[in-house]
Amino acid sequence: MTGMSARNGPTRRRFLIGLGVGVIGATSLGAVLLDGDSPAVSTTLGAEWLFGRYTQGAADPDFDDTGMAPVTLPHCVTDLSWQGWQPADWERLWVYRQHFDAPADLRRGRAFLTFDGVLSTATVYLNGRKVGGGGGGYLPLTCELTGALGVSDNVLAVRVDGRWNQDVPPDLPRFPKASAIDFYQPAGIYRPMTVRTTPKAYLSDVFTRPVDVLGPGRSITVRCTVDAAAQVAGQVRLTATLSQGGPELTAASVELAGLQRGTTTATLTLTGLAQVKLWDVDDPAMCDVRVTLDVGGQQTHEYAVRTGLRDASFTQGGFFLNGRRLKLFGLNRHQWYPFAGGAMPDRVQRRDAEILKRDLNCNMVRCSHYPQAGAFLDACDELGLLVWEEVPGWDYVGDQVWRDRVVDDVRTMVTRDRNHPSIIVWGTRVNETLGQVDLYDHTDELARQLDPSRPCSGAVSGERGYLSALYPMTNGSAVFAFNDYSKLPAPDAPAPLRPPRSGVPYLVSEAIGSLVGAPSYRRTDPVAAQQDQATLHAWVHERAASDDRYCGLLAWCGFDYPSGWFHSVNGVKYVGVVDFFRIPKLGAAFYRAQVDPAKRVVIEPAFYWDFGPGSPQTGPGPAAVIWSNCDRLKLYLDGRPAASVRPDHIGFPHLAYPPFIANLRVRADERPELRIDGYRDGELALRRLFSPDPTQDTLACAADDDILAADGQDTTRIEIRALDRYGAARPYVQGSLDLALDGPGVL
Ligand code: GAL
C-alpha cells in the first residue's frame, strides 16, 4: 500500500461564504467579503505554509524565510517510515510561517484562527505579536486576530514545540520509565486549520440536547451562546429551526433586550418533533438545527449544527438505544498512519470509521486515548458508529499543572463534541488511573454541567481497578469501564472475562490486545497465531454477549499503531485486527463475518491457502477456522468433497455467527485447490475458491478513491496486492516493484 495526495499547479484555496462555496486566488485572504458587519467567512489555510526548524527570531515578521520549505497542512514535521519511528526526529522546536493579505472588509468584524490539533505545544504570532498558544495536541486552539491584521503581508508564525513535556497530558515524567507511554506522537500542525470572520456580536456556540426522546416531552433544548465585543442595544432575537433533509419541521425563538459585552446565553426549546426520525445505528438519521441571530430586525449571524435525536442509556442490565437493548460491539482506535503520523486529511480519517462500521461490523469505537479528528467523529455520526471519547492521558496522573490541564481538556472536549449523536459516553478520567478522587469529582461534575445527557467514565484495569469503588454510581450517570486482560486458564482454553461488577452499568473497554495470547500479530507470523487472534476476540465478545449485564465490549484494538512500549516490534505495536496500512488481517475475519447475510454473505478463512513459509505444508490442519455468516459450509479439495460443517454454536452459543471448524489437513505432497461453498437455508449463497499455485498469481492495484480534490491536502490510499488466480490475498510475496506517478500528485 502506498498513499497519494493531490496538488494542483498554482495553489488555490477554498472559501466558504455563508452557505455557498467560492474559490479565489491564493494571496488575498477574504477578497470575497463582506457587507457591513454581518456575514461570516471561513477558510482553510491548508496551502502555502513555509516550514523549518525554529531559530531565534523565526516568529518575527521580517525574518528571512526565503529558504524555508513550502508545505501544506495537515503536516508532520518529519518524514516517517512505516516502522522504526524515532522520537528524536520530532522532539525539537519548529516554525510554520504564512504570509497573507487581509482587505479592510476582513478587518471590520472579528477574526479567529482555529487549529484543530497541533502536537505538542503551539505559540501563535501574528505580525510578531503573540495571539495565542496552548498545549496538548488533541483539542482545538483558537486565537482571536481582531485588530491585529494589517492590509497586506500579514505574517502568521506558529512556533511548534515537539518536545516531550511532562506537564502536558498525555506526556508524563519519562524516567524511570524509559519509553513513557504506549504510543508515539509525532509533532506538527497535523489537523486542519481555519480562519473565520464574524460580526462583532456572534453566535460562538450552540449546544443541542435531546430531552425525553422516548416520552411525551420529546424536545431538543438549544443552548445558544452569543459573544459580543461591545454592548448591543435594541432588540435581539435568536431563532432555532430544525429540518431533516427537507423543509423546516419546527422552530422556536426568543427575544432579548440587547446584549451585554461578553457572553450571553439563552435556551430555546424545539418541540413538535413527532415526525423527526430517530438517529440509530442502523439508520443514523441526522437533523440540522440552524440558529440565527437577528439584531434590530436584521439577521447578522448564523450557526448550523448537524445532530441527531436519540436516547442512549447505560443501565445495570445493559445498554439501550432508543429503548432497544443493544450489545455494544467494537474496538479501540488509535489515529496514526504510516509515513504521515497523525497528519491525514478528512477523507482518510473518515475511512477508519467506514472500516470499523462497514467492514468490521462494529457498532461502537473507543477513541483511545485522546479526542480524535472532527472528520472521524462526523463520519461516526453519519455511519451510525457509537463513540466513547476520552481525555488525553495514559496510565498516569501528574502534578497540579498537569491536572489543571485535564480539567481544561474535559471542558474543551465536551464543548467541542457534545452535538455528536454518536458520542454516548465521556471519558473524563485518564485511562487506567486509580484514586484521584478530587480531580475526578471535578472532571465528572464539569462534564455533567456542560452536558447533563451523557454518563462519565474512565477505564480501569487489573485487580485493584476491578475492585475499586470508583464512582458515586447513580444508575446511568457513570459507567464502570474495565480493561479486562484476564489470563487464559490454559493455552487453548477460551479467553475469560471477569463477571460484571454489580450495582453499576458495566462495559469492557479493552480486552485481548497483546496481553492475552500472542504479543503481536504480523502477517509474517505463523498462520496459526494469526488465526488465534480472531478466535481470542470472538471468545471475549461471546462472553460479553452471554450476559445482559455486560453493556458490551470494545476489544484492543482496531489498527496497528506506532509505539516503543512493551511488545512493540521495531516501533510498531502489531495488535490491531487491521494493520497499520488499514488492511484487514486474518484476525479481522471474526469481525467481518458478524453481519446479517441479507446485507452481505461472508466467507473468511482465518488462514491463507498458500503452503508458503508461514503456513504448514500439510495445510491449515484438523482445526482450521473459517468465519462465515452462512449456516453450512461445504469444502472441496480439487473438486472432491472434503468436509461439510456447521457453525460452532456449542463453543460460541451467543455469537450471531460463530466460527466453522474444519479438518483441512492435506498430504505434504499434495497441493489441492480449495473451494468453499456457503449455504443459507439450503441454497448456495456464496462460493469462494483458493489456489495453492503461486505461478498463476497476479498483482492488483486498487485506490480507495477515484477522485481527489486538488487542494494540496487530499490523500488516498493505493493498495497493491498479490492475489491468487481467484482473487484471494497472499500473505506476502518477495520481489521489488517500481512505482511512478504521472500528474500533479505526491507519492
Ligand atoms: C492497556 C492500555 C492500552 C495498551 C494495552 C497494551 O493496558 O490501556 O493503551 O497499552 O494495555 O496492549
mmCIF file with all atom_site columns, C-alpha atoms in Angstrom, residues 7 12 70 84 95 192 228 281 299 351 359 382 397 401 431 471 534 539 564 588-589 641 661 691 705:
data_model
loop_
_atom_site.group_PDB
_atom_site.id
_atom_site.type_symbol
_atom_site.label_atom_id
_atom_site.label_alt_id
_atom_site.label_comp_id
_atom_site.label_asym_id
_atom_site.label_entity_id
_atom_site.label_seq_id
_atom_site.pdbx_PDB_ins_code
_atom_site.Cartn_x
_atom_site.Cartn_y
_atom_site.Cartn_z
_atom_site.occupancy
_atom_site.B_iso_or_equiv
_atom_site.pdbx_formal_charge
_atom_site.auth_seq_id
_atom_site.auth_comp_id
_atom_site.auth_asym_id
_atom_site.auth_atom_id
_atom_site.pdbx_PDB_model_num
ATOM 1  C CA . ARG A 1 7   ? -1.676  19.065  -5.639 1.00 0.00 ? 7   ARG A CA 1
ATOM 2  C CA . ARG A 1 12  ? -5.882  27.616  -4.660 1.00 0.00 ? 12  ARG A CA 1
ATOM 3  C CA . PRO A 1 70  ? 6.799   25.074  1.332  1.00 0.00 ? 70  PRO A CA 1
ATOM 4  C CA . GLY A 1 84  ? 11.192  2.450   13.326 1.00 0.00 ? 84  GLY A CA 1
ATOM 5  C CA . VAL A 1 95  ? 8.177   27.005  12.963 1.00 0.00 ? 95  VAL A CA 1
ATOM 6  C CA . PRO A 1 192 ? -6.854  21.241  9.706  1.00 0.00 ? 192 PRO A CA 1
ATOM 7  C CA . ALA A 1 228 ? -20.425 40.418  21.905 1.00 0.00 ? 228 ALA A CA 1
ATOM 8  C CA . VAL A 1 281 ? -27.001 2.622   14.461 1.00 0.00 ? 281 VAL A CA 1
ATOM 9  C CA . GLN A 1 299 ? -30.066 38.685  10.513 1.00 0.00 ? 299 GLN A CA 1
ATOM 10 C CA . ARG A 1 351 ? -12.223 5.933   6.143  1.00 0.00 ? 351 ARG A CA 1
ATOM 11 C CA . ASP A 1 359 ? -16.103 -3.912  7.108  1.00 0.00 ? 359 ASP A CA 1
ATOM 12 C CA . GLU A 1 382 ? -23.229 9.626   9.574  1.00 0.00 ? 382 GLU A CA 1
ATOM 13 C CA . VAL A 1 397 ? -1.724  11.470  36.603 1.00 0.00 ? 397 VAL A CA 1
ATOM 14 C CA . VAL A 1 401 ? -0.271  21.860  36.434 1.00 0.00 ? 401 VAL A CA 1
ATOM 15 C CA . ASN A 1 431 ? -7.034  5.694   31.041 1.00 0.00 ? 431 ASN A CA 1
ATOM 16 C CA . TYR A 1 471 ? -17.918 6.238   41.295 1.00 0.00 ? 471 TYR A CA 1
ATOM 17 C CA . ALA A 1 534 ? -9.691  -13.925 15.528 1.00 0.00 ? 534 ALA A CA 1
ATOM 18 C CA . TRP A 1 539 ? -14.276 -15.550 22.781 1.00 0.00 ? 539 TRP A CA 1
ATOM 19 C CA . GLY A 1 564 ? 8.129   1.977   21.611 1.00 0.00 ? 564 GLY A CA 1
ATOM 20 C CA . ALA A 1 588 ? -10.333 -9.441  11.391 1.00 0.00 ? 588 ALA A CA 1
ATOM 21 C CA . ALA A 1 589 ? -12.127 -12.460 9.896  1.00 0.00 ? 589 ALA A CA 1
ATOM 22 C CA . PRO A 1 641 ? -15.853 -33.228 -1.080 1.00 0.00 ? 641 PRO A CA 1
ATOM 23 C CA . ILE A 1 661 ? -14.076 -25.565 12.362 1.00 0.00 ? 661 ILE A CA 1
ATOM 24 C CA . SER A 1 691 ? -5.452  -21.616 -5.353 1.00 0.00 ? 691 SER A CA 1
ATOM 25 C CA . ASP A 1 705 ? -10.926 6.841   -4.195 1.00 0.00 ? 705 ASP A CA 1
#
